[in-house]
Amino acid sequence: MTFSKIVQAVMREYQLTPHDLHHRFALPEETVQGWIEGTAVPERKTLEDFSAMFAIPIDVLEKSLPR
């Protein structure tokens, strides 16, 4: 599963909008939109924060990123 698909699943599960994620991670809305579209990936610290916030193991998230 790609990071984009994980973000989309989290948004559905927690009923979040891109605007909600933008606020939770203090990132530009364009960055969050890039995650959703699969054109951007988070930096390491943000990935760790995402892991902690949504209880997704960091290794699962790391495997979802393009190599």
Tab-separated table of N, CA, C and O in Angstrom:
chain	number	residue	atom	x	y	z
A	1	MET	N	0.852	-1.174	0.000
A	1	MET	CA	0.000	0.000	0.000
A	1	MET	C	0.900	1.240	0.000
A	1	MET	O	1.861	1.307	0.741
A	2	THR	N	0.552	2.203	-0.805
A	2	THR	CA	1.347	3.434	-0.879
A	2	THR	C	0.980	4.380	0.260
A	2	THR	O	-0.090	4.260	0.873
A	3	PHE	N	1.865	5.329	0.517
A	3	PHE	CA	1.574	6.318	1.549
A	3	PHE	C	0.302	7.086	1.205
A	3	PHE	O	-0.512	7.382	2.075
A	4	SER	N	0.112	7.382	-0.047
A	4	SER	CA	-1.093	8.078	-0.492
A	4	SER	C	-2.345	7.310	-0.084
A	4	SER	O	-3.308	7.893	0.434
A	5	LYS	N	-2.347	6.001	-0.297
A	5	LYS	CA	-3.503	5.171	0.063
A	5	LYS	C	-3.691	5.124	1.577
A	5	LYS	O	-4.822	5.104	2.069
A	6	ILE	N	-2.596	5.108	2.323
A	6	ILE	CA	-2.685	5.123	3.782
A	6	ILE	C	-3.316	6.434	4.247
A	6	ILE	O	-4.210	6.436	5.102
A	7	VAL	N	-2.870	7.548	3.694
A	7	VAL	CA	-3.435	8.855	4.065
A	7	VAL	C	-4.930	8.886	3.750
A	7	VAL	O	-5.738	9.323	4.580
A	8	GLN	N	-5.298	8.411	2.585
A	8	GLN	CA	-6.706	8.406	2.202
A	8	GLN	C	-7.529	7.539	3.159
A	8	GLN	O	-8.639	7.924	3.557
A	9	ALA	N	-6.997	6.386	3.557
A	9	ALA	CA	-7.697	5.496	4.494
A	9	ALA	C	-7.846	6.153	5.872
A	9	ALA	O	-8.903	6.064	6.501
A	10	VAL	N	-6.792	6.819	6.321
A	10	VAL	CA	-6.843	7.525	7.607
A	10	VAL	C	-7.900	8.631	7.552
A	10	VAL	O	-8.689	8.803	8.497
A	11	MET	N	-7.929	9.349	6.463
A	11	MET	CA	-8.900	10.430	6.327
A	11	MET	C	-10.331	9.888	6.374
A	11	MET	O	-11.195	10.483	7.028
A	12	ARG	N	-10.555	8.761	5.712
A	12	ARG	CA	-11.892	8.147	5.757
A	12	ARG	C	-12.228	7.672	7.166
A	12	ARG	O	-13.316	7.939	7.687
A	13	GLU	N	-11.293	6.958	7.774
A	13	GLU	CA	-11.515	6.378	9.101
A	13	GLU	C	-11.810	7.444	10.156
A	13	GLU	O	-12.691	7.273	10.993
A	14	TYR	N	-11.063	8.524	10.130
A	14	TYR	CA	-11.196	9.576	11.142
A	14	TYR	C	-12.027	10.768	10.659
A	14	TYR	O	-12.128	11.765	11.359
A	15	GLN	N	-12.590	10.633	9.457
A	15	GLN	CA	-13.410	11.685	8.859
A	15	GLN	C	-12.682	13.036	8.865
A	15	GLN	O	-13.188	14.053	9.344
A	16	LEU	N	-11.481	13.015	8.307
A	16	LEU	CA	-10.639	14.202	8.231
A	16	LEU	C	-10.634	14.766	6.817
A	16	LEU	O	-10.756	14.024	5.841
A	17	THR	N	-10.438	16.055	6.726
A	17	THR	CA	-10.265	16.717	5.432
A	17	THR	C	-8.781	17.052	5.270
A	17	THR	O	-8.027	17.035	6.253
A	18	PRO	N	-8.369	17.396	4.056
A	18	PRO	CA	-6.989	17.862	3.890
A	18	PRO	C	-6.697	19.060	4.800
A	18	PRO	O	-5.594	19.179	5.340
A	19	HIS	N	-7.683	19.905	4.988
A	19	HIS	CA	-7.522	21.074	5.857
A	19	HIS	C	-7.236	20.646	7.300
A	19	HIS	O	-6.402	21.243	7.984
A	20	ASP	N	-7.900	19.591	7.761
A	20	ASP	CA	-7.653	19.073	9.110
A	20	ASP	C	-6.195	18.611	9.256
A	20	ASP	O	-5.538	18.913	10.250
A	21	LEU	N	-5.712	17.870	8.263
A	21	LEU	CA	-4.325	17.381	8.326
A	21	LEU	C	-3.337	18.537	8.257
A	21	LEU	O	-2.310	18.521	8.937
A	22	HIS	N	-3.647	19.516	7.450
A	22	HIS	CA	-2.802	20.710	7.334
A	22	HIS	C	-2.622	21.349	8.718
A	22	HIS	O	-1.518	21.702	9.104
A	23	HIS	N	-3.696	21.445	9.473
A	23	HIS	CA	-3.622	22.033	10.811
A	23	HIS	C	-2.908	21.114	11.801
A	23	HIS	O	-2.095	21.585	12.602
A	24	ARG	N	-3.197	19.836	11.759
A	24	ARG	CA	-2.594	18.898	12.712
A	24	ARG	C	-1.077	18.832	12.566
A	24	ARG	O	-0.368	18.632	13.542
A	25	PHE	N	-0.595	18.959	11.329
A	25	PHE	CA	0.845	18.840	11.094
A	25	PHE	C	1.523	20.178	10.825
A	25	PHE	O	2.725	20.215	10.587
A	26	ALA	N	0.763	21.259	10.850
A	26	ALA	CA	1.301	22.605	10.623
A	26	ALA	C	2.112	22.656	9.324
A	26	ALA	O	3.249	23.129	9.282
A	27	LEU	N	1.491	22.146	8.264
A	27	LEU	CA	2.117	22.126	6.945
A	27	LEU	C	1.236	22.866	5.949
A	27	LEU	O	0.029	22.994	6.165
A	28	PRO	N	1.823	23.310	4.853
A	28	PRO	CA	0.999	23.939	3.819
A	28	PRO	C	-0.035	22.941	3.280
A	28	PRO	O	0.238	21.739	3.184
A	29	GLU	N	-1.196	23.438	2.943
A	29	GLU	CA	-2.239	22.564	2.396
A	29	GLU	C	-1.767	21.871	1.124
A	29	GLU	O	-2.159	20.729	0.861
A	30	GLU	N	-0.903	22.522	0.361
A	30	GLU	CA	-0.386	21.930	-0.874
A	30	GLU	C	0.434	20.669	-0.575
A	30	GLU	O	0.422	19.714	-1.347
A	31	THR	N	1.147	20.679	0.541
A	31	THR	CA	1.947	19.513	0.927
A	31	THR	C	1.038	18.334	1.243
A	31	THR	O	1.267	17.215	0.763
A	32	VAL	N	0.008	18.584	2.026
A	32	VAL	CA	-0.941	17.527	2.377
A	32	VAL	C	-1.639	17.020	1.114
A	32	VAL	O	-1.825	15.814	0.943
A	33	GLN	N	-2.002	17.916	0.233
A	33	GLN	CA	-2.639	17.508	-1.023
A	33	GLN	C	-1.692	16.621	-1.829
A	33	GLN	O	-2.132	15.654	-2.451
A	34	GLY	N	-0.403	16.927	-1.783
A	34	GLY	CA	0.590	16.084	-2.458
A	34	GLY	C	0.634	14.684	-1.874
A	34	GLY	O	0.792	13.700	-2.608
A	35	TRP	N	0.501	14.559	-0.567
A	35	TRP	CA	0.440	13.225	0.059
A	35	TRP	C	-0.756	12.453	-0.489
A	35	TRP	O	-0.640	11.283	-0.830
A	36	ILE	N	-1.897	13.122	-0.539
A	36	ILE	CA	-3.139	12.483	-0.979
A	36	ILE	C	-3.029	12.040	-2.435
A	36	ILE	O	-3.463	10.946	-2.804
A	37	GLU	N	-2.438	12.872	-3.252
A	37	GLU	CA	-2.308	12.585	-4.683
A	37	GLU	C	-1.131	11.664	-4.996
A	37	GLU	O	-1.015	11.168	-6.108
A	38	GLY	N	-0.244	11.484	-4.031
A	38	GLY	CA	0.916	10.634	-4.254
A	38	GLY	C	2.075	11.334	-4.928
A	38	GLY	O	2.994	10.698	-5.420
A	39	THR	N	2.062	12.665	-4.929
A	39	THR	CA	3.137	13.424	-5.571
A	39	THR	C	4.148	13.957	-4.565
A	39	THR	O	5.139	14.566	-4.949
A	40	ALA	N	3.884	13.733	-3.270
A	40	ALA	CA	4.794	14.193	-2.215
A	40	ALA	C	4.770	13.179	-1.077
A	40	ALA	O	3.793	12.441	-0.910
A	41	VAL	N	5.849	13.137	-0.343
A	41	VAL	CA	5.924	12.282	0.848
A	41	VAL	C	6.435	13.128	2.013
A	41	VAL	O	7.129	14.123	1.809
A	42	PRO	N	6.088	12.736	3.224
A	42	PRO	CA	6.504	13.535	4.378
A	42	PRO	C	7.979	13.367	4.706
A	42	PRO	O	8.593	12.348	4.355
A	43	GLU	N	8.513	14.360	5.378
A	43	GLU	CA	9.871	14.252	5.905
A	43	GLU	C	9.848	13.282	7.080
A	43	GLU	O	8.783	12.943	7.605
A	44	ARG	N	11.012	12.822	7.505
A	44	ARG	CA	11.121	11.792	8.549
A	44	ARG	C	10.373	12.174	9.830
A	44	ARG	O	9.617	11.368	10.371
A	45	LYS	N	10.552	13.369	10.332
A	45	LYS	CA	9.902	13.790	11.581
A	45	LYS	C	8.390	13.778	11.426
A	45	LYS	O	7.667	13.325	12.313
A	46	THR	N	7.898	14.247	10.312
A	46	THR	CA	6.464	14.257	10.065
A	46	THR	C	5.940	12.834	9.948
A	46	THR	O	4.851	12.521	10.441
A	47	LEU	N	6.707	11.956	9.334
A	47	LEU	CA	6.326	10.550	9.230
A	47	LEU	C	6.214	9.930	10.631
A	47	LEU	O	5.266	9.200	10.926
A	48	GLU	N	7.152	10.257	11.497
A	48	GLU	CA	7.106	9.771	12.882
A	48	GLU	C	5.879	10.319	13.610
A	48	GLU	O	5.213	9.580	14.349
A	49	ASP	N	5.585	11.590	13.396
A	49	ASP	CA	4.400	12.196	14.012
A	49	ASP	C	3.121	11.540	13.499
A	49	ASP	O	2.193	11.272	14.266
A	50	PHE	N	3.066	11.279	12.209
A	50	PHE	CA	1.911	10.618	11.594
A	50	PHE	C	1.737	9.226	12.197
A	50	PHE	O	0.626	8.818	12.551
A	51	SER	N	2.837	8.528	12.340
A	51	SER	CA	2.827	7.192	12.949
A	51	SER	C	2.237	7.233	14.350
A	51	SER	O	1.359	6.443	14.693
A	52	ALA	N	2.698	8.148	15.156
A	52	ALA	CA	2.236	8.261	16.537
A	52	ALA	C	0.776	8.710	16.610
A	52	ALA	O	-0.004	8.167	17.398
A	53	MET	N	0.404	9.662	15.794
A	53	MET	CA	-0.945	10.226	15.857
A	53	MET	C	-2.014	9.204	15.467
A	53	MET	O	-3.089	9.168	16.060
A	54	PHE	N	-1.693	8.367	14.478
A	54	PHE	CA	-2.703	7.444	13.968
A	54	PHE	C	-2.396	5.979	14.287
A	54	PHE	O	-3.049	5.075	13.751
A	55	ALA	N	-1.421	5.741	15.167
A	55	ALA	CA	-1.080	4.385	15.633
A	55	ALA	C	-0.793	3.435	14.471
A	55	ALA	O	-1.273	2.306	14.435
A	56	ILE	N	0.000	3.935	13.532
A	56	ILE	CA	0.444	3.112	12.403
A	56	ILE	C	1.940	2.905	12.584
A	56	ILE	O	2.687	3.888	12.676
A	57	PRO	N	2.393	1.656	12.653
A	57	PRO	CA	3.824	1.422	12.870
A	57	PRO	C	4.685	2.144	11.830
A	57	PRO	O	4.358	2.173	10.640
A	58	ILE	N	5.763	2.713	12.304
A	58	ILE	CA	6.654	3.480	11.425
A	58	ILE	C	7.195	2.619	10.287
A	58	ILE	O	7.333	3.099	9.162
A	59	ASP	N	7.457	1.341	10.550
A	59	ASP	CA	7.982	0.488	9.479
A	59	ASP	C	6.956	0.296	8.365
A	59	ASP	O	7.319	0.199	7.196
A	60	VAL	N	5.676	0.276	8.689
A	60	VAL	CA	4.629	0.188	7.674
A	60	VAL	C	4.647	1.445	6.805
A	60	VAL	O	4.560	1.364	5.575
A	61	LEU	N	4.769	2.584	7.451
A	61	LEU	CA	4.811	3.837	6.701
A	61	LEU	C	6.057	3.931	5.839
A	61	LEU	O	5.989	4.366	4.689
A	62	GLU	N	7.189	3.530	6.382
A	62	GLU	CA	8.435	3.585	5.606
A	62	GLU	C	8.351	2.695	4.359
A	62	GLU	O	8.818	3.071	3.294
A	63	LYS	N	7.736	1.532	4.495
A	63	LYS	CA	7.595	0.617	3.354
A	63	LYS	C	6.637	1.161	2.299
A	63	LYS	O	6.686	0.748	1.150
A	64	SER	N	5.771	2.099	2.712
A	64	SER	CA	4.800	2.662	1.780
A	64	SER	C	5.380	3.774	0.896
A	64	SER	O	4.755	4.186	-0.066
A	65	LEU	N	6.567	4.239	1.258
A	65	LEU	CA	7.192	5.337	0.511
A	65	LEU	C	7.910	4.822	-0.730
A	65	LEU	O	8.437	3.702	-0.723
A	66	PRO	N	7.966	5.637	-1.771
A	66	PRO	CA	8.714	5.220	-2.963
A	66	PRO	C	10.193	5.107	-2.646
A	66	PRO	O	10.714	5.827	-1.791
A	67	ARG	N	10.848	4.242	-3.327
A	67	ARG	CA	12.286	4.025	-3.081
A	67	ARG	C	13.131	4.770	-4.045
A	67	ARG	O	12.870	5.116	-5.075
